[in-house]
């Protein structure tokens, strides 16, 4: 039985949504997130299908699906997972109903979502139009303004000349942050604090962006001092209903990239939390957001918050939300794509109750003693931490596995859950200490330093945390 009939209430608010069960899901991704989605499929009685690159022939995600197909033979490792025509062909030849994009790769490509729909399949995510609008920084900011959500002051569009950059800075004042218009993942950013450095920094940032992303256009925003990065998890159904699953604090960042995530945000005053979650829901309703998504905010010391972006997909850190709400986000995504409403899923706002604190540590094969350079090779020994309150999401790492240089360096996500932040950190600390990994260096020593830091343990966090604590690197 694939439909949990007891949830269906004929008098619920939507009658116009058609329910069409999904029988098979292809995941256009690899590694831990592919396996995460396969697990949800299996639990729902849905067939799971993997695609894999030539380089991933021996990779575990291939083994964890009911079926698997190679794509992109002869292509570079990343290109294989970006090969839309071949992925669609695999779907058509193998009687697949729906596609889950995971995160990264094609997950934010509206042309992919559209290609999936054009092939008569269902895309497990928002509509192509929403994916496109939310992926476009300018359109997303306009939508936020329309929905009455505060945004960081910034340029109206991409800036290409140092003169434009200078005039923005003269008008709005310093500090500012330059962001590569076509960048992402925390890369291609630069903070400028002195007027005489604006032009030179702009030129440098722009040429770096051109080298890294193929385009030198930049956005300029007012730089918020000592912000917290707080993001709201949302779920929307096909009938236009939207709920939030509270927030995550992702302030523990290194070079603008998240390292440790916490849910809920510690020490966030209730009235700010309410305003943020309301703003996020308002924005999602305004754009007709369907399926899972995240609205990211920066929050300053005075409690003002500013919209930065929408991630129209599942995120790496969705796990902490699952742990502290008890709601399976991936199963919810699939059910929503089938046409179930939030009410039918039991996901009304009052049913979403936060419990305790969850923490996620991203264990990577990076060497903290060598500027976090990716480390590759054969895992000679691999034993993981386990026990109460610990969840592991990995690409089924095992002794003998080869850590390749082809993809990102995420080895395993360790998630802890307990009644308060300190107990959750204690569980995480204990679990990380149980790990035995030989053959490849990992960032575990660094993560342990974070977990033992008094500010961290008291939830006193902002995005300067890692940079201001050089002792974390010892
Ligand atoms: P990306 O899309 O590359 O992930 P984001 O816009 O989400 O980039 O920003 C990533 C991080 O960079 C934020 O979490 C924050 O730490 C920092 N950041 C971005 N914009 C600003 C800003 N205007 N002021 C201060 N910090 C910022």
Short mmCIF file of C-alpha atoms and ligand atoms in Angstrom, two decimals:
data_model
loop_
_atom_site.label_atom_id
_atom_site.label_comp_id
_atom_site.label_asym_id
_atom_site.label_seq_id
_atom_site.Cartn_x
_atom_site.Cartn_y
_atom_site.Cartn_z
CA UNK A 1 0.00 0.00 0.00
CA UNK A 2 1.62 3.18 -1.15
CA UNK A 3 -1.06 5.57 -0.03
CA UNK A 4 -1.41 6.12 3.65
CA UNK A 5 -5.19 6.37 3.33
CA UNK A 6 -5.78 7.19 6.93
CA UNK A 7 -4.19 10.57 6.34
CA UNK A 8 -6.50 11.49 3.52
CA UNK A 9 -9.25 13.79 4.56
CA UNK A 10 -11.71 14.42 1.78
CA UNK A 11 -12.65 17.73 3.36
CA UNK A 12 -9.08 18.99 3.36
CA UNK A 13 -8.41 22.26 1.59
CA UNK A 14 -7.44 20.96 -1.76
CA UNK A 15 -9.59 18.87 -3.98
CA UNK A 16 -8.05 20.00 -7.24
CA UNK A 17 -4.74 18.17 -6.79
CA UNK A 18 -4.63 14.87 -8.55
CA UNK A 19 -2.93 12.02 -6.73
CA UNK A 20 -0.73 9.90 -8.99
CA UNK A 21 1.46 7.35 -7.26
CA UNK A 22 5.15 7.19 -8.12
CA UNK A 23 6.44 3.66 -8.71
CA UNK A 24 10.09 4.37 -9.52
CA UNK A 25 12.52 7.20 -8.87
CA UNK A 26 15.83 7.87 -10.60
CA UNK A 27 18.32 9.92 -8.61
CA UNK A 28 20.42 12.15 -10.86
CA UNK A 29 23.22 12.31 -8.32
CA UNK A 30 25.86 10.27 -6.52
CA UNK A 31 27.32 9.57 -3.10
CA UNK A 32 25.56 10.02 0.19
CA UNK A 33 22.62 12.06 -1.11
CA UNK A 34 21.77 9.45 -3.75
CA UNK A 35 21.71 6.79 -1.04
CA UNK A 36 19.66 9.07 1.22
CA UNK A 37 16.97 9.26 -1.48
CA UNK A 38 17.11 5.52 -2.30
CA UNK A 39 16.42 4.77 1.35
CA UNK A 40 13.31 6.94 1.36
CA UNK A 41 12.13 5.24 -1.84
CA UNK A 42 12.60 1.77 -0.40
CA UNK A 43 10.72 2.71 2.75
CA UNK A 44 7.82 3.91 0.61
CA UNK A 45 7.83 0.78 -1.56
CA UNK A 46 9.15 2.67 -4.57
CA UNK A 47 11.82 1.30 -6.91
CA UNK A 48 15.10 3.22 -6.72
CA UNK A 49 17.33 3.75 -9.74
CA UNK A 50 20.92 5.04 -9.80
CA UNK A 51 23.02 6.54 -12.52
CA UNK A 52 26.79 6.47 -12.19
CA UNK A 53 29.80 7.75 -14.05
CA UNK A 54 32.55 5.55 -15.38
CA UNK A 55 34.76 6.79 -12.53
CA UNK A 56 32.09 5.70 -10.01
CA UNK A 57 31.89 2.10 -11.27
CA UNK A 58 33.02 0.85 -7.88
CA UNK A 59 31.17 3.44 -5.84
CA UNK A 60 28.63 2.32 -3.26
CA UNK A 61 25.70 4.44 -4.38
CA UNK A 62 25.45 2.23 -7.42
CA UNK A 63 25.00 -0.86 -5.25
CA UNK A 64 22.41 0.70 -2.98
CA UNK A 65 19.77 1.23 -5.67
CA UNK A 66 17.46 -1.42 -7.06
CA UNK A 67 18.86 -0.75 -10.53
CA UNK A 68 21.77 1.28 -11.86
CA UNK A 69 22.89 2.60 -15.23
CA UNK A 70 26.13 4.13 -16.39
CA UNK A 71 25.94 7.59 -17.95
CA UNK A 72 28.50 9.80 -19.64
CA UNK A 73 30.94 7.08 -20.72
CA UNK A 74 34.14 8.77 -21.80
CA UNK A 75 33.19 12.07 -20.21
CA UNK A 76 34.94 13.86 -17.36
CA UNK A 77 33.77 12.73 -13.87
CA UNK A 78 31.49 15.68 -13.15
CA UNK A 79 30.19 15.98 -16.73
CA UNK A 80 28.64 12.52 -16.52
CA UNK A 81 26.18 13.72 -13.87
CA UNK A 82 25.37 16.81 -15.91
CA UNK A 83 24.47 14.89 -19.03
CA UNK A 84 20.77 15.68 -19.33
CA UNK A 85 20.00 13.80 -22.58
CA UNK A 86 21.53 10.58 -21.31
CA UNK A 87 19.82 10.77 -17.93
CA UNK A 88 16.47 11.33 -19.66
CA UNK A 89 17.18 8.43 -22.01
CA UNK A 90 17.84 6.11 -19.05
CA UNK A 91 14.50 7.20 -17.58
CA UNK A 92 12.60 6.53 -20.77
CA UNK A 93 14.19 3.16 -21.45
CA UNK A 94 13.56 1.90 -17.95
CA UNK A 95 10.00 2.92 -17.21
CA UNK A 96 10.86 5.54 -14.61
CA UNK A 97 8.17 7.83 -13.17
CA UNK A 98 10.11 10.54 -11.37
CA UNK A 99 13.53 12.12 -10.95
CA UNK A 100 15.13 13.40 -7.76
CA UNK A 101 18.05 15.77 -8.40
CA UNK A 102 19.69 15.69 -4.95
CA UNK A 103 21.91 18.73 -4.32
CA UNK A 104 24.67 20.16 -6.53
CA UNK A 105 24.98 18.89 -10.11
CA UNK A 106 21.65 19.50 -11.95
CA UNK A 107 19.57 20.30 -8.87
CA UNK A 108 19.26 24.01 -9.59
CA UNK A 109 19.04 23.81 -13.34
CA UNK A 110 15.57 24.75 -14.56
CA UNK A 111 16.36 23.30 -18.00
CA UNK A 112 16.82 19.93 -16.31
CA UNK A 113 13.53 20.18 -14.42
CA UNK A 114 11.87 21.15 -17.70
CA UNK A 115 13.50 18.29 -19.63
CA UNK A 116 12.23 15.84 -17.00
CA UNK A 117 8.68 17.18 -17.33
CA UNK A 118 8.84 17.31 -21.12
CA UNK A 119 9.76 13.63 -21.08
CA UNK A 120 6.49 12.95 -19.26
CA UNK A 121 8.15 12.34 -15.90
CA UNK A 122 7.75 14.07 -12.56
CA UNK A 123 10.47 16.27 -11.13
CA UNK A 124 10.76 15.96 -7.36
CA UNK A 125 11.23 19.63 -6.61
CA UNK A 126 9.70 23.00 -7.44
CA UNK A 127 8.41 23.90 -10.90
CA UNK A 128 11.03 24.82 -13.53
CA UNK A 129 9.85 28.42 -13.40
CA UNK A 130 10.42 28.64 -9.66
CA UNK A 131 13.81 26.89 -9.94
CA UNK A 132 14.79 29.46 -12.55
CA UNK A 133 13.52 32.49 -10.66
CA UNK A 134 15.04 31.47 -7.36
CA UNK A 135 18.35 30.64 -9.03
CA UNK A 136 18.44 34.12 -10.52
CA UNK A 137 19.67 36.41 -7.79
CA UNK A 138 17.99 39.47 -9.25
CA UNK A 139 14.60 37.80 -9.71
CA UNK A 140 14.80 36.29 -6.22
CA UNK A 141 15.50 39.69 -4.66
CA UNK A 142 12.59 41.24 -6.54
CA UNK A 143 10.31 38.45 -5.29
CA UNK A 144 11.52 39.07 -1.73
CA UNK A 145 10.76 42.79 -2.00
CA UNK A 146 7.29 42.03 -3.38
CA UNK A 147 6.64 39.65 -0.51
CA UNK A 148 7.76 42.26 2.02
CA UNK A 149 10.88 40.34 3.05
CA UNK A 150 13.89 42.52 3.99
CA UNK A 151 16.92 42.14 1.71
CA UNK A 152 20.56 43.24 2.02
CA UNK A 153 21.09 46.51 0.12
CA UNK A 154 22.83 45.59 -3.10
CA UNK A 155 23.26 46.32 -6.79
CA UNK A 156 20.14 45.87 -8.92
CA UNK A 157 21.97 43.51 -11.19
CA UNK A 158 25.41 42.21 -12.11
CA UNK A 159 28.11 44.87 -12.26
CA UNK A 160 30.92 44.63 -14.79
CA UNK A 161 32.99 47.81 -14.39
CA UNK A 162 35.05 49.21 -11.54
CA UNK A 163 33.36 52.60 -12.03
CA UNK A 164 29.94 51.10 -11.29
CA UNK A 165 31.43 49.33 -8.28
CA UNK A 166 32.89 52.56 -6.96
CA UNK A 167 29.68 54.49 -7.39
CA UNK A 168 27.69 51.82 -5.49
CA UNK A 169 30.21 51.97 -2.64
CA UNK A 170 30.14 55.77 -2.54
CA UNK A 171 26.37 55.76 -2.40
CA UNK A 172 25.86 52.96 0.17
CA UNK A 173 29.06 53.12 2.15
CA UNK A 174 31.50 50.42 3.22
CA UNK A 175 32.07 47.61 3.99
CA UNK A 176 30.73 45.74 0.98
CA UNK A 177 31.02 42.19 -0.29
CA UNK A 178 31.70 41.35 -3.94
CA UNK A 179 30.07 38.13 -5.09
CA UNK A 180 30.61 36.42 -8.42
CA UNK A 181 27.26 36.66 -10.20
CA UNK A 182 27.73 33.17 -11.61
CA UNK A 183 29.50 31.74 -8.58
CA UNK A 184 28.10 29.72 -5.71
CA UNK A 185 28.91 27.36 -2.89
CA UNK A 186 30.55 30.17 -0.97
CA UNK A 187 33.21 30.69 -3.63
CA UNK A 188 34.15 33.89 -5.40
CA UNK A 189 33.51 36.38 -2.60
CA UNK A 190 35.59 39.27 -1.32
CA UNK A 191 35.01 41.81 1.43
CA UNK A 192 36.18 45.39 0.94
CA UNK A 193 36.52 47.85 3.78
CA UNK A 194 38.45 50.80 2.30
CA UNK A 195 37.31 53.12 -0.48
CA UNK A 196 40.79 53.28 -2.02
CA UNK A 197 40.74 49.48 -2.36
CA UNK A 198 37.39 49.22 -4.12
CA UNK A 199 38.58 49.49 -7.70
CA UNK A 200 41.61 47.26 -7.38
CA UNK A 201 39.66 44.60 -5.47
CA UNK A 202 36.85 44.73 -7.97
CA UNK A 203 39.20 44.07 -10.85
CA UNK A 204 40.86 41.23 -9.02
CA UNK A 205 37.58 39.64 -7.89
CA UNK A 206 36.14 39.98 -11.35
CA UNK A 207 39.09 38.34 -13.08
CA UNK A 208 39.05 35.52 -10.52
CA UNK A 209 35.35 35.05 -11.19
CA UNK A 210 36.01 34.96 -14.91
CA UNK A 211 38.65 32.27 -14.45
CA UNK A 212 36.53 30.18 -12.06
CA UNK A 213 32.99 30.59 -13.43
CA UNK A 214 33.53 31.80 -16.98
CA UNK A 215 32.02 35.22 -16.33
CA UNK A 216 33.44 38.22 -14.52
CA UNK A 217 30.13 39.89 -13.60
CA UNK A 218 29.79 40.66 -9.88
CA UNK A 219 27.06 41.53 -7.42
CA UNK A 220 27.85 44.01 -4.72
CA UNK A 221 26.10 43.95 -1.36
CA UNK A 222 26.47 45.79 1.89
CA UNK A 223 28.56 43.54 4.10
CA UNK A 224 26.72 42.66 7.29
CA UNK A 225 29.17 42.64 10.23
CA UNK A 226 29.19 39.59 12.46
CA UNK A 227 26.11 38.01 10.94
CA UNK A 228 24.59 34.71 11.84
CA UNK A 229 23.58 32.58 8.89
CA UNK A 230 20.11 31.32 9.69
CA UNK A 231 17.93 29.51 7.18
CA UNK A 232 14.33 28.38 7.25
CA UNK A 233 13.27 24.98 5.91
CA UNK A 234 10.01 24.95 3.98
CA UNK A 235 7.65 22.43 2.46
CA UNK A 236 4.96 23.41 -0.01
CA UNK A 237 2.35 21.23 -1.70
CA UNK A 238 0.74 21.39 -5.14
CA UNK A 239 -2.33 23.11 -3.70
CA UNK A 240 -0.30 26.15 -2.66
CA UNK A 241 -0.05 25.38 1.05
CA UNK A 242 3.30 26.10 2.71
CA UNK A 243 4.64 25.21 6.16
CA UNK A 244 8.02 25.83 7.76
CA UNK A 245 10.07 23.31 9.68
CA UNK A 246 11.80 25.96 11.77
CA UNK A 247 15.37 27.07 11.21
CA UNK A 248 18.99 25.97 11.12
CA UNK A 249 22.03 27.92 12.20
CA UNK A 250 24.83 27.53 9.66
CA UNK A 251 27.14 30.21 11.04
CA UNK A 252 30.04 27.84 11.61
CA UNK A 253 31.64 28.38 8.22
CA UNK A 254 35.13 28.26 6.80
CA UNK A 255 35.66 30.50 3.79
CA UNK A 256 31.88 31.03 3.53
CA UNK A 257 31.29 27.28 3.42
CA UNK A 258 29.24 25.50 6.05
CA UNK A 259 31.07 23.10 8.32
CA UNK A 260 28.76 22.47 11.30
CA UNK A 261 25.00 23.06 11.28
CA UNK A 262 22.61 23.25 14.21
CA UNK A 263 18.82 23.07 14.46
CA UNK A 264 17.16 25.00 15.90
CA UNK A 265 19.33 28.16 16.02
CA UNK A 266 20.62 28.48 19.60
CA UNK A 267 19.72 31.64 21.52
CA UNK A 268 17.51 32.98 18.77
CA UNK A 269 14.85 35.15 20.40
CA UNK A 270 11.42 33.69 19.79
CA UNK A 271 10.05 36.88 18.22
CA UNK A 272 12.89 36.96 15.66
CA UNK A 273 12.36 33.30 14.89
CA UNK A 274 8.66 33.96 14.36
CA UNK A 275 9.34 36.89 12.06
CA UNK A 276 11.88 34.95 10.02
CA UNK A 277 9.77 31.85 9.59
CA UNK A 278 6.76 34.02 8.67
CA UNK A 279 8.84 35.95 6.12
CA UNK A 280 10.10 32.71 4.57
CA UNK A 281 6.60 31.26 4.29
CA UNK A 282 5.33 34.53 2.81
CA UNK A 283 8.02 34.47 0.14
CA UNK A 284 7.33 30.84 -0.71
CA UNK A 285 3.57 31.45 -1.03
CA UNK A 286 4.25 34.52 -3.13
CA UNK A 287 6.27 32.60 -5.71
CA UNK A 288 4.08 29.48 -5.66
CA UNK A 289 6.78 27.35 -4.12
CA UNK A 290 6.19 23.62 -4.22
CA UNK A 291 8.17 20.81 -2.55
CA UNK A 292 11.16 21.30 -0.21
CA UNK A 293 13.21 24.48 -0.16
CA UNK A 294 15.22 26.78 2.06
CA UNK A 295 15.20 30.54 2.53
CA UNK A 296 18.58 31.80 3.75
CA UNK A 297 18.96 34.90 5.91
CA UNK A 298 21.77 36.82 7.53
CA UNK A 299 20.91 38.04 10.98
CA UNK A 300 22.82 40.96 12.54
CA UNK A 301 23.59 41.61 16.19
CA UNK A 302 20.58 43.88 16.62
CA UNK A 303 18.22 41.14 15.46
CA UNK A 304 17.63 42.55 11.98
CA UNK A 305 17.57 39.88 9.34
CA UNK A 306 18.09 40.05 5.60
CA UNK A 307 17.15 37.61 2.86
CA UNK A 308 20.16 36.34 0.89
CA UNK A 309 18.90 33.51 -1.25
CA UNK A 310 16.51 30.64 -1.78
CA UNK A 311 17.86 27.16 -2.31
CA UNK A 312 15.23 25.48 -4.42
CA UNK A 313 16.32 21.96 -3.52
CA UNK A 314 17.19 19.62 -0.70
CA UNK A 315 20.26 20.79 1.24
CA UNK A 316 23.23 18.94 2.68
CA UNK A 317 22.10 19.96 6.18
CA UNK A 318 18.44 18.87 5.82
CA UNK A 319 19.30 16.07 8.25
CA UNK A 320 19.35 18.29 11.34
CA UNK A 321 15.82 19.46 10.59
CA UNK A 322 14.71 15.85 10.20
CA UNK A 323 16.23 14.92 13.53
CA UNK A 324 14.75 17.73 15.59
CA UNK A 325 11.29 17.63 13.98
CA UNK A 326 11.08 13.87 13.38
CA UNK A 327 9.88 14.54 9.82
CA UNK A 328 11.40 12.70 6.86
CA UNK A 329 11.94 15.48 4.33
CA UNK A 330 12.75 13.19 1.41
CA UNK A 331 9.66 11.03 1.91
CA UNK A 332 7.66 14.26 2.14
CA UNK A 333 9.19 15.46 -1.13
CA UNK A 334 8.16 12.26 -2.89
CA UNK A 335 4.62 12.33 -1.45
CA UNK A 336 4.18 15.95 -2.48
CA UNK A 337 5.36 15.11 -6.00
CA UNK A 338 2.71 12.36 -6.04
CA UNK A 339 0.09 15.01 -5.35
CA UNK A 340 -0.51 14.60 -1.63
CA UNK A 341 -1.27 17.78 0.27
CA UNK A 342 0.50 18.78 3.45
CA UNK A 343 -2.70 18.12 5.36
CA UNK A 344 -2.96 14.63 3.96
CA UNK A 345 0.62 14.07 5.08
CA UNK A 346 -0.20 15.26 8.58
CA UNK A 347 2.13 18.22 8.05
CA UNK A 348 0.05 21.08 9.38
CA UNK A 349 2.00 23.85 11.09
CA UNK A 350 0.78 22.91 14.56
CA UNK A 351 1.86 19.29 14.01
CA UNK A 352 5.46 20.34 13.37
CA UNK A 353 6.94 20.41 16.84
CA UNK A 354 10.65 20.98 17.48
CA UNK A 355 12.32 18.74 20.02
CA UNK A 356 15.81 19.28 21.40
CA UNK A 357 18.88 20.15 19.35
CA UNK A 358 20.45 18.44 16.38
CA UNK A 359 24.00 19.05 15.14
CA UNK A 360 25.57 17.96 11.88
CA UNK A 361 29.31 17.69 11.35
CA UNK A 362 30.57 17.32 7.81
CA UNK A 363 33.46 14.86 8.08
CA UNK A 364 35.60 15.44 5.00
CA UNK A 365 38.75 13.86 3.63
CA UNK A 366 40.60 17.14 4.08
CA UNK A 367 43.75 17.62 6.03
CA UNK A 368 43.37 20.43 8.61
CA UNK A 369 47.15 20.45 9.11
CA UNK A 370 47.62 21.23 5.42
CA UNK A 371 45.13 24.05 4.84
CA UNK A 372 42.26 21.56 4.37
CA UNK A 373 43.67 20.24 1.12
CA UNK A 374 41.65 17.22 -0.11
CA UNK A 375 43.37 13.96 0.77
CA UNK A 376 42.84 10.91 -1.41
CA UNK A 377 43.83 7.27 -1.40
CA UNK A 378 42.68 3.97 0.03
CA UNK A 379 40.80 3.82 3.33
CA UNK A 380 42.88 1.22 5.17
CA UNK A 381 40.75 1.23 8.31
CA UNK A 382 37.24 2.56 8.70
CA UNK A 383 35.22 2.20 11.87
CA UNK A 384 32.47 4.68 12.66
CA UNK A 385 30.95 6.07 15.81
CA UNK A 386 27.44 4.97 16.63
CA UNK A 387 25.01 4.69 19.52
CA UNK A 388 22.00 6.57 20.82
CA UNK A 389 21.30 9.92 19.24
CA UNK A 390 23.78 9.46 16.39
CA UNK A 391 22.87 9.23 12.72
CA UNK A 392 25.33 8.67 9.89
CA UNK A 393 24.65 9.61 6.28
CA UNK A 394 27.50 8.50 4.08
CA UNK A 395 28.14 6.93 0.76
CA UNK A 396 28.48 3.68 2.71
CA UNK A 397 32.12 4.12 3.41
CA UNK A 398 34.08 0.95 4.17
CA UNK A 399 37.67 -0.20 4.66
CA UNK A 400 39.20 -0.71 1.24
CA UNK A 401 37.19 2.06 -0.42
CA UNK A 402 39.14 4.36 -2.67
CA UNK A 403 38.68 8.06 -2.03
CA UNK A 404 38.99 9.60 -5.47
CA UNK A 405 39.93 13.15 -6.30
CA UNK A 406 37.06 13.48 -8.77
CA UNK A 407 34.23 14.69 -6.58
CA UNK A 408 33.74 16.65 -3.35
CA UNK A 409 35.53 15.54 -0.24
CA UNK A 410 32.51 14.79 1.97
CA UNK A 411 33.12 11.41 3.62
CA UNK A 412 30.31 11.10 6.14
CA UNK A 413 27.76 13.39 7.73
CA UNK A 414 27.48 12.72 11.44
CA UNK A 415 24.28 13.99 13.05
CA UNK A 416 23.60 14.05 16.78
CA UNK A 417 20.34 14.71 18.56
CA UNK A 418 19.68 15.32 22.24
CA UNK A 419 17.50 17.45 24.48
CA UNK A 420 19.84 20.46 24.60
CA UNK A 421 22.79 21.85 22.66
CA UNK A 422 25.47 20.75 25.12
CA UNK A 423 24.19 17.17 25.36
CA UNK A 424 23.96 17.01 21.59
CA UNK A 425 27.55 18.29 21.31
CA UNK A 426 28.66 15.71 23.90
CA UNK A 427 27.12 12.89 21.87
CA UNK A 428 28.74 14.22 18.70
CA UNK A 429 32.10 14.54 20.43
CA UNK A 430 31.89 11.00 21.78
CA UNK A 431 30.83 9.59 18.39
CA UNK A 432 33.61 11.38 16.48
CA UNK A 433 36.12 9.98 18.97
CA UNK A 434 34.87 6.46 18.23
CA UNK A 435 35.82 6.83 14.57
CA UNK A 436 38.99 5.05 13.43
CA UNK A 437 40.05 6.16 9.99
CA UNK A 438 43.43 5.23 8.53
CA UNK A 439 44.85 5.79 5.09
CA UNK A 440 43.21 9.14 4.46
CA UNK A 441 43.35 12.29 6.55
CA UNK A 442 40.11 13.78 7.80
CA UNK A 443 38.98 16.98 9.50
CA UNK A 444 37.84 15.16 12.66
CA UNK A 445 40.54 16.77 14.89
CA UNK A 446 39.30 20.19 13.75
CA UNK A 447 35.64 19.28 14.35
CA UNK A 448 36.50 18.11 17.88
CA UNK A 449 38.10 21.48 18.58
CA UNK A 450 34.90 23.21 17.46
CA UNK A 451 32.77 20.94 19.65
CA UNK A 452 34.88 21.71 22.70
CA UNK A 453 34.88 25.45 22.21
CA UNK A 454 33.00 27.24 24.99
CA UNK A 455 31.37 29.73 22.65
CA UNK A 456 30.11 26.91 20.49
CA UNK A 457 28.80 25.03 23.50
CA UNK A 458 26.90 28.12 24.59
CA UNK A 459 25.57 28.78 21.12
CA UNK A 460 27.34 32.14 20.81
CA UNK A 461 27.91 31.98 17.09
CA UNK A 462 28.39 34.16 14.04
CA UNK A 463 30.14 33.66 10.71
CA UNK A 464 33.43 35.01 12.17
CA UNK A 465 33.59 32.09 14.63
CA UNK A 466 36.15 29.91 12.83
CA UNK A 467 38.34 32.79 11.64
CA UNK A 468 38.49 34.30 15.10
CA UNK A 469 39.60 31.07 16.75
CA UNK A 470 42.95 30.09 15.24
CA UNK A 471 43.35 27.55 18.06
CA UNK A 472 40.67 25.43 16.31
CA UNK A 473 43.27 24.54 13.71
CA UNK A 474 45.70 23.04 16.22
P1 LIG B 1 26.69 31.02 -2.01
O1 LIG B 1 25.50 31.13 -2.90
O2 LIG B 1 28.00 31.05 -2.75
O3 LIG B 1 26.60 29.94 -0.99
P2 LIG B 1 25.68 33.03 -0.19
O4 LIG B 1 25.15 34.28 -0.77
O5 LIG B 1 24.68 32.01 0.26
O6 LIG B 1 26.72 32.40 -1.20
O7 LIG B 1 26.62 33.41 1.05
C1 LIG B 1 27.41 32.44 1.71
C2 LIG B 1 27.98 33.03 2.98
O8 LIG B 1 28.75 34.20 2.72
C3 LIG B 1 26.93 33.48 3.99
O9 LIG B 1 26.48 32.43 4.79
C4 LIG B 1 27.72 34.53 4.78
O10 LIG B 1 28.57 33.92 5.72
C5 LIG B 1 28.57 35.19 3.74
N1 LIG B 1 27.87 36.37 3.18
C6 LIG B 1 27.18 36.45 2.04
N2 LIG B 1 26.67 37.68 1.83
C7 LIG B 1 27.03 38.43 2.88
C8 LIG B 1 26.80 39.80 3.27
N3 LIG B 1 26.10 40.65 2.50
N4 LIG B 1 27.31 40.21 4.45
C9 LIG B 1 28.03 39.37 5.23
N5 LIG B 1 28.29 38.09 4.92
C10 LIG B 1 27.81 37.60 3.76
#
